[in-house]
Amino acid sequence: MTLREQNVSQLKSTTFDALVIGGGINGAVSAASLAGKGAKVALIDRGDFAGSTSMHSSNLVWGGIKYMESNDFGLVRKLCKSRNHLIKSYPSTVQEIRFLTTITKGFRHSPRYLWAGTWLYWLMGNGFTKRPRLLSPKNIKREESIINIDESVGGFEYSDAYLHDNDARFVFNFIRHALDYGATAANYIESLGAKRQNDIWVIKARNIMDDSTFEIRAKVLINAAGPWVDHHNALTGEQTSHQHLYSKGIHLIVPQLTDSKRVLAFFADDGRLFFVIPMGNRTCIGTTDTHMEHPDAVVTDEDIRFVLDNINTRLTLEKPLTAEDIISTRCGVRPLAVQSNQGSERDFLQLSRKHVVDTNTDTAHISIFGGKLTDCINVGNEIAEALTQLGVTLPNADFQWYGEPAEQIKQQFMTQARRIGLDAMTPATSSEPLSTRLWRRYANKAFAMLEQIEANPRQAELLIEGTEYIRVELEHARDHEMITELEDFLRRRAKISLVVHHEQLRHSKGLKEACRVLFGDQAEARLAAYFDRNANTLLSGTAAEV
């Protein structure tokens, strides 16, 4: 019986303290926090974990410098502190990175004015990062030769942070924490609605994989469905003080434009910040900001033109980027929290990504609106507090449910890795040593991988050409990461489909072997299903599910 099958069985037979609907960042940290503090918690998602907004981010963990222009200093201060806390809690994953921002003629503020703003930003972050710098056009060109300075009047450099790996992987590791703490979680389980009966929520659920239905029981229902929070509240008849507006954002993944480990920032034609973000041996560029009436979003030709036009204007590349250079896309909606009585008339460009925890004490129902990766630890702690206020006892209320293992444990891992010569086995296509990558992605669970590699060096073989993933990782994903569809691995546990051309994957012999590891006798069927689903979709960017 697979891990998912075990958990689906538990969903049917247990009455939980809380059921979390949605496995994006808000749901993942809610489940990890509650399970770590001793609650009996379950989580379901109608698709895969981190399958929507949480896998379409910029991979940035930042204090919201843009909110300073709207004088939202309280939010900026909170986000800066959250960013600092994540850097300290996840030093292998959340890392400081420099942002080099270029200002062109005619912009609404001068470089010196904005530079002064970065100093205020630095102070609001307690001086935790490197200090800002003011740059002349000449210095900008010296440090980043690909930047077009023809219209530049100067710029500045400051620090924020980014996810060294991938947003979806970061989210899944909270799911993994929740499972380790005793939570029950299953992907591809859809909530069809819920009713309150005798102080218990009874949720009608459907197993997407076999179309069977069953009931789940929980004392508290937590709606963390991301962009679909309002939709699920309608299913359960919940009235809330907040609702969502939607803003679509896309990114394009292209070949590496610069090998510098910094973010290049510009102000796009619409006035928004526009980024060139390092992604290993690839570059991520974007984003857009398009008002949407619903949470389902796809990449359009207009979106692509906007991003390419902006990047080609601001960089001096040997050959302008075209649609032919696009390896993959990211496309999702930002769920923006507004008060219900504000309707859709608010200017969404002025809205922040703040989160709101909306609790109905009469029905023991919690809705989480808005939010972003930077603020995730606060969300988890606030959900634990809300559950306590609803009368659920948390036996380990003071338990710290997040963060990497202690430095001493990391050094034990590195010592063992050196003893078996792990880094000498690093595939040539890897962007970093195997020891660094295995620790960052798997932490304590990487010890077992070392043992398997030492016993059988074939476990360190690269399976999929042009990637970094070795056999032992595929076996670990099969046994511990609830890989239900091939895309779960290619796009979310790993980032392979982001950085490898679709057609290259289609003809990959290594991918066929990886499928055999993941799915056994079902390998060919799962492989065919993946490419059928993505037929004629080299630029697949649909914001899929909760």
C-alpha atoms as one frame of an Amber mdcrd trajectory, in Angstrom:
protein
   0.000   0.000   0.000   1.421   3.389  -0.999   1.753   6.348   1.367  -1.180
   8.043  -0.356  -3.383   4.951  -0.084  -2.583   4.676   3.618  -3.530   8.298
   4.173  -6.753   8.072   2.176  -7.752   5.136   4.390  -7.022   7.243   7.486
  -9.129  10.101   6.113 -12.139   7.791   6.048 -11.727   6.327   9.531 -10.617
   9.216  11.762 -12.304  12.237  13.306  -9.752  15.027  13.154  -9.255  18.145
  15.240  -8.941  20.060  11.971  -9.182  19.431   8.246  -7.238  21.767   5.952
  -8.632  22.256   2.444  -5.805  23.148   0.048  -2.117  22.257  -0.063  -0.566
  25.550  -1.171   1.699  27.515   1.136  -1.110  28.587   3.498  -2.473  25.070
   3.859   0.962  23.479   4.129   2.134  25.698   6.991  -1.237  25.348   8.728
  -0.954  21.564   8.699   2.711  21.596   9.759   2.081  24.027  12.604  -0.965
  22.185  13.964   0.552  18.722  13.642   3.810  19.860  15.223   1.902  21.298
  18.165   0.055  18.019  18.689  -3.296  18.432  16.915  -4.829  15.598  14.948
  -4.878  17.258  11.548  -5.622  16.255   7.958  -4.994  18.033   4.671  -6.447
  17.401   1.230  -5.925  19.034  -2.151  -7.965  18.432  -5.270  -4.760  18.397
  -7.309  -1.164  18.108  -6.217   0.385  20.005  -3.338   1.540  23.516  -4.349
  -0.266  23.023  -7.640  -1.479  26.571  -8.204  -0.300  30.012  -7.025   2.400
  28.455  -4.860   4.233  27.028  -7.876   4.002  30.166 -10.014   5.880  32.678
  -7.850   9.041  34.638  -8.586  10.895  32.446  -6.055  11.535  35.649  -4.111
  11.293  36.087  -0.351  11.177  39.817   0.074  10.064  42.491   2.475   7.728
  44.244   0.052   9.841  47.261  -0.839   7.207  48.339  -3.376   4.662  48.838
  -0.566   6.739  51.730   0.759   5.483  53.868  -2.110   1.929  53.483  -0.768
   3.181  54.238   2.776   2.254  50.763   4.047   5.224  50.804   6.405   3.661
  48.497   8.983   3.340  45.721   6.409   6.882  46.334   5.114   8.307  46.123
   8.626   6.422  42.864   9.252   7.524  41.323   5.951  11.157  42.351   6.465
  11.174  40.653   9.867   9.531  37.573   8.303  12.150  37.506   5.549  14.963
  37.715   8.102  13.412  34.920  10.147  13.155  32.650   7.106  16.800  33.311
   6.183  17.845  32.311   9.707  15.482  29.320   9.866  16.284  27.933   6.394
  19.876  29.010   5.652  20.337  26.360   2.949  17.142  27.296   1.128  16.272
  30.957   1.763  19.323  33.035   0.969  20.133  36.717   0.701  20.497  37.982
  -2.853  21.364  41.414  -4.244  18.903  43.357  -6.405  20.473  45.745  -8.938
  17.834  48.264  -9.986  18.219  50.558 -13.002  16.279  53.833 -13.296  15.622
  55.409 -16.695  14.982  58.999 -17.759  11.517  60.290 -16.990  10.818  57.904
 -14.136   8.615  59.323 -11.380  11.466  59.298  -8.814  15.198  60.002  -9.057
  17.794  57.287  -8.256  18.951  59.208  -5.168  15.412  59.440  -3.820  14.894
  55.717  -4.323  18.343  54.961  -2.896  17.367  56.849   0.237  14.251  54.661
   0.320  16.396  51.528   0.242  18.248  52.773   3.321  14.930  53.174   5.125
  14.006  49.693   3.899  17.322  48.364   5.242  16.723  50.000   8.618  13.162
  48.635   8.772  14.744  45.203   8.312  17.028  45.845  11.325  20.086  46.156
   9.097  19.992  42.363   8.704  21.206  42.335   5.095  24.078  44.021   3.246
  23.845  47.783   2.932  22.393  49.489  -0.171  24.647  51.094  -2.793  24.063
  53.987  -5.183  25.290  53.300  -8.736  26.022  55.496 -11.720  25.105  54.283
 -15.231  28.812  53.596 -15.830  29.060  51.443 -12.703  25.880  49.575 -13.646
  27.381  48.690 -17.021  30.662  47.658 -15.425  28.926  45.260 -13.046  26.260
  43.944 -15.442  27.366  44.361 -19.033  24.043  43.129 -20.466  22.074  46.072
 -19.029  21.167  48.757 -21.538  22.162  52.088 -19.970  21.318  54.331 -22.960
  18.329  55.820 -21.097  19.670  55.183 -17.585  20.154  57.975 -15.074  21.630
  55.639 -12.463  20.438  52.997 -10.073  21.015  51.291  -6.784  21.625  47.880
  -5.244  19.967  46.455  -2.153  19.255  43.036  -0.648  16.281  40.754  -0.238
  16.174  36.954  -0.464  15.196  34.151  -2.793  14.517  30.424  -2.751  17.627
  28.620  -3.927  15.546  25.680  -5.154  11.902  26.096  -6.124   8.738  27.463
  -4.558   6.748  24.228  -4.941   9.564  22.254  -3.325   9.642  24.712  -0.426
   5.902  24.213   0.074   6.134  20.432  -0.140   8.738  20.352   2.610   6.117
  21.822   4.965   3.767  19.019   3.872   6.592  16.586   4.631   7.056  18.157
   8.084   3.324  17.788   8.729   3.433  14.098   7.780   6.463  13.553   9.996
   4.577  15.152  12.895   1.670  12.735  12.396  -0.650  14.577  10.025  -2.718
  12.779   7.404  -2.361  14.360   3.955  -3.430  13.260   0.495  -3.288  14.914
  -2.906  -5.950  14.487  -5.613  -8.754  14.487  -3.047 -11.457  17.066  -3.798
 -13.837  18.584  -1.277 -17.372  18.667  -2.689 -18.634  20.750   0.220 -19.245
  20.342   3.932 -22.020  20.547   6.509 -21.933  21.126  10.255 -23.595  18.240
  12.115 -23.599  17.891  15.922 -20.564  20.177  16.318 -18.604  18.223  13.704
 -17.859  19.185  10.119 -18.766  16.408   7.689 -16.924  16.896   4.405 -17.929
  15.035   1.256 -14.731  14.143  -0.547 -13.967  12.658  -3.950 -10.885  10.651
  -4.809  -9.890  12.078  -8.199  -7.892   8.963  -9.071 -10.807   6.510  -8.950
 -13.845   8.831  -8.712 -14.980   7.272  -5.416 -16.576   9.457  -2.735 -16.362
   9.282   1.043 -16.792  11.449   4.139 -14.177  13.131   6.327 -14.998  14.360
   9.832 -13.290  17.198  11.687 -14.021  19.541  14.574 -12.637  22.575  12.708
 -12.620  23.253   8.974  -9.762  25.379   7.602 -10.294  26.758   4.113  -6.815
  27.338   2.669  -7.872  26.864  -0.950  -5.886  29.831  -2.212  -7.647  31.520
  -5.134 -10.636  29.206  -4.599 -11.337  30.164  -0.969 -14.481  32.070  -1.969
 -15.677  29.159  -4.087 -15.354  26.660  -1.247 -16.998  29.045   1.215 -19.966
  29.151  -1.163 -20.102  25.343  -1.079 -20.286  25.342   2.721 -22.523  28.409
   3.043 -19.906  30.387   4.987 -20.180  34.179   5.113 -16.854  35.970   5.601
 -15.687  39.524   6.186 -13.181  39.267   3.322 -13.042  38.050  -0.247 -10.498
  37.799  -3.057  -9.629  39.871  -6.068  -7.335  38.262  -8.641  -4.227  39.516
 -10.400  -2.535  37.324 -13.017   1.229  37.189 -13.199   3.432  35.291 -15.621
   7.148  34.528 -15.868   9.186  33.152 -18.753  12.043  30.703 -18.226  14.797
  31.234 -20.803  18.459  30.211 -21.237  20.842  31.810 -18.752  21.315  35.500
 -19.559  23.994  36.314 -16.981  26.033  34.180 -14.604  25.978  36.773 -11.829
  24.123  35.637  -8.745  21.944  38.731  -8.429  18.482  39.840  -9.477  18.306
  42.565 -12.121  15.344  44.830 -11.419  13.712  47.409 -13.660  10.471  49.306
 -13.777   8.412  47.877 -16.630   6.352  49.924 -19.077   3.336  49.655 -16.753
   5.360  50.999 -13.785   5.660  47.686 -11.952   8.926  46.152 -10.833  10.228
  43.760 -13.465  12.853  41.120 -12.628  15.579  39.032 -14.223  16.053  36.243
 -11.670  18.784  33.563 -11.602  17.525  29.963 -11.738  20.618  27.775 -11.853
  21.633  27.508 -15.503  18.418  29.239 -16.547  16.942  32.719 -16.082  13.399
  33.618 -14.985  11.983  36.927 -16.287   8.738  38.724 -15.437   6.188  39.566
 -14.191   2.867  40.880 -15.471  -0.072  42.202 -13.449  -3.429  41.661 -15.128
  -6.783  41.971 -13.399  -8.815  38.735 -13.570 -12.465  38.125 -12.790 -11.796
  34.469 -11.928  -8.832  32.419 -10.663  -8.235  30.361 -13.829  -5.396  31.880
 -15.845  -3.392  31.025 -18.939  -0.440  32.603 -20.702  -1.503  34.678 -23.706
   0.442  35.965 -26.694  -0.027  39.452 -25.269   1.585  38.392 -21.973   4.574
  36.962 -23.792   4.984  40.054 -25.951   4.884  42.294 -22.873   7.645  40.372
 -21.102   9.839  39.986 -24.203   9.424  43.633 -25.220  10.364  44.824 -21.740
  13.390  42.577 -21.411  14.722  43.279 -24.903  14.446  47.030 -24.306  16.306
  46.867 -21.010  19.085  44.444 -21.934  21.724  44.518 -24.685  21.729  40.899
 -25.770  23.667  39.580 -28.741  20.333  38.426 -30.130  16.962  39.662 -28.835
  14.902  37.053 -27.023  11.978  35.605 -28.985   9.264  33.084 -28.255  11.626
  30.412 -29.603  13.896  30.968 -26.610  11.188  30.215 -24.045  11.805  26.919
 -22.262   8.703  27.052 -20.050   6.334  29.510 -18.405   4.846  30.205 -15.020
   1.331  31.587 -14.834  -0.909  31.991 -11.821  -3.131  34.442 -10.001  -2.319
  36.403  -6.893  -5.302  36.145  -4.527  -5.604  39.628  -3.035  -7.553  39.983
   0.198 -10.127  42.795   0.398 -13.030  43.443   2.734 -16.252  42.030   1.347
 -17.972  45.398   1.234 -15.235  46.785  -1.022 -16.297  44.608  -3.943 -14.201
  44.636  -7.112 -13.884  48.398  -7.482 -10.555  48.581  -5.641  -7.482  49.246
  -7.767  -5.773  45.873  -7.539  -2.417  47.407  -8.516  -2.453  49.188  -5.148
  -3.340  46.085  -3.142  -0.727  44.302  -1.038  -0.231  40.561  -0.580  -1.146
  40.714   3.115  -2.944  37.702   4.577  -6.140  37.651   6.613  -7.250  34.836
   8.925 -11.066  35.031   9.011 -12.579  32.939  11.841 -16.241  32.071  12.401
 -16.420  30.999  16.044 -20.055  29.881  15.728 -19.269  27.234  13.109 -15.580
  26.549  13.932 -14.591  27.575  10.420 -11.419  29.397   9.379 -10.710  31.002
   5.992  -7.225  32.179   4.974  -7.211  35.020   2.445  -4.223  36.409   0.555
  -0.709  35.704   1.757   2.682  35.020   0.201   5.711  32.828   0.777   7.505
  35.475   2.845   4.817  35.538   5.524   4.233  31.789   5.796   5.552  31.224
   9.334   3.209  33.920  10.670   0.267  32.200   8.959   1.105  28.867  10.607
   1.382  30.420  14.052  -1.840  32.413  13.648  -3.766  29.291  12.612  -2.528
  27.483  15.729  -3.694  30.412  17.847  -7.068  30.471  16.103  -7.547  26.742
  16.717  -6.834  27.224  20.409  -9.442  29.981  20.552 -11.931  27.548  19.033
 -11.385  25.182  21.977  -8.926  22.677  20.483  -6.137  21.776  22.899  -2.614
  21.775  21.455  -0.508  19.485  23.701   2.801  20.871  22.387   1.774  24.511
  22.048   5.348  25.845  22.322   6.884  23.443  19.792   8.883  25.108  16.984
   7.417  23.378  13.944   9.608  24.891  11.231  13.254  25.322  10.300  16.260
  23.264   9.230  17.928  20.863  11.648  20.681  22.317  13.811  24.053  23.181
  12.291  25.641  20.345  14.270  23.436  17.807  12.458  24.253  19.371   9.096
  27.972  19.045   9.833  27.490  15.378  10.735  25.902  14.895   7.321  28.707
  16.738   5.542  31.324  14.643   7.379  29.654  11.421   6.256  29.313  12.779
   2.716  33.059  13.531   2.599  33.878  10.085   3.961  32.135   8.337   1.060
  33.379  10.837  -1.542  29.877  12.004  -2.424  30.797  15.238  -4.164  33.076
  13.389  -6.577  29.912  11.663  -7.828  28.191  14.972  -8.665  26.756  14.877
 -12.223  28.449  17.245 -14.670  25.118  19.024 -15.288  24.698  19.901 -11.597
  24.923  23.513 -10.517  26.254  22.617  -7.056  27.893  19.704  -5.180  25.685
  16.727  -4.364  26.196  17.119  -0.627  24.899  20.702  -0.660  21.889  19.879
  -2.786  20.838  16.708  -0.948  21.025  18.466   2.421  19.039  21.475   1.241
  16.290  19.398  -0.333  15.981  16.551   2.181  17.747  17.581   5.419  17.599
  14.662   7.923  16.252  12.296   5.284  19.447  12.706   3.282  21.306  10.523
   5.823  19.467   7.465   4.506  20.450   8.461   0.985  24.121   8.487   1.985
  23.778   4.961   3.333  22.144   3.770   0.128  24.824   5.384  -2.049  27.612
   3.916   0.073  26.057   0.449  -0.197  25.441   0.803  -3.948  27.211   3.616
  -5.854  24.672   3.177  -8.706  22.256   5.087  -6.489  24.227   8.236  -7.412
  23.650   7.731 -11.140  22.037  10.561 -13.069  18.779   9.292 -14.559  17.323
  12.132 -16.631  19.715  13.777 -19.073  20.356  17.486 -18.595  19.131  17.496
 -14.976  20.602  17.014 -11.502  18.421  14.192 -10.168  19.994  10.874  -9.240
  18.473   7.440  -8.758  18.297   7.584  -4.971  16.208  10.773  -5.187  13.717
   9.095  -7.511  13.336   6.173  -5.116  12.920   8.563  -2.195  10.250  10.516
  -4.084   8.407   7.288  -4.896   8.335   6.113  -1.280   7.979   9.371   0.666
   6.712  12.217  -1.535   3.323  10.991  -2.748   4.082  11.137  -6.486   0.695
  10.402  -8.011   1.139  11.798 -11.514   4.401  12.271 -13.416   3.947  16.054
 -13.364   4.040  15.958  -9.553   7.702  15.018  -9.793   8.743  16.870 -12.946
   7.210  20.205 -11.969   6.779  20.347  -8.197   9.003  17.940  -6.225  11.670
  18.771  -8.822  11.803  21.643 -11.314  12.754  19.565 -14.348   9.876  20.635
 -16.602  10.689  24.281 -15.824  14.275  24.102 -17.028  14.241  21.334 -19.684
  12.483  21.771 -23.031   9.251  19.812 -23.377  10.436  18.116 -26.559  13.734
  17.142 -24.959  11.795  15.414 -22.187   9.559  13.683 -24.730  12.594  11.956
 -26.256  14.466  11.359 -23.008  15.481   7.728 -22.396  16.352   8.657 -18.838
  12.816   9.892 -18.197  11.478   6.483 -19.182  13.797   4.867 -16.650  12.728
   7.433 -14.037   9.094   6.513 -14.699   9.906   2.862 -14.106  11.389   3.792
 -10.741   8.389   5.963  -9.817   5.510   3.911 -11.191   6.701   0.366 -11.895
   4.300  -1.476 -14.199   2.317   1.713 -14.772   5.348   3.613 -16.106   4.407
   3.669 -19.795   0.813   4.652 -19.077   1.859   7.516 -16.770   4.424   8.747
 -19.279   1.881   8.695 -22.123  -0.723  10.431 -19.953   1.721  13.238 -19.126
   2.506  14.012 -22.759  -1.117  13.572 -23.869  -2.142  16.117 -21.245   0.501
  18.519 -22.479   0.022  17.858 -26.185   0.801  20.920 -28.298   1.575  22.817
 -25.109   5.224  23.726 -25.103   4.166  26.822 -23.145   1.917  25.284 -20.541
   0.999  27.879 -17.908  -2.484  27.110 -16.648  -3.136  27.868 -12.999  -4.542
  24.456 -12.293  -5.977  23.634  -8.950  -6.288  24.311  -5.241
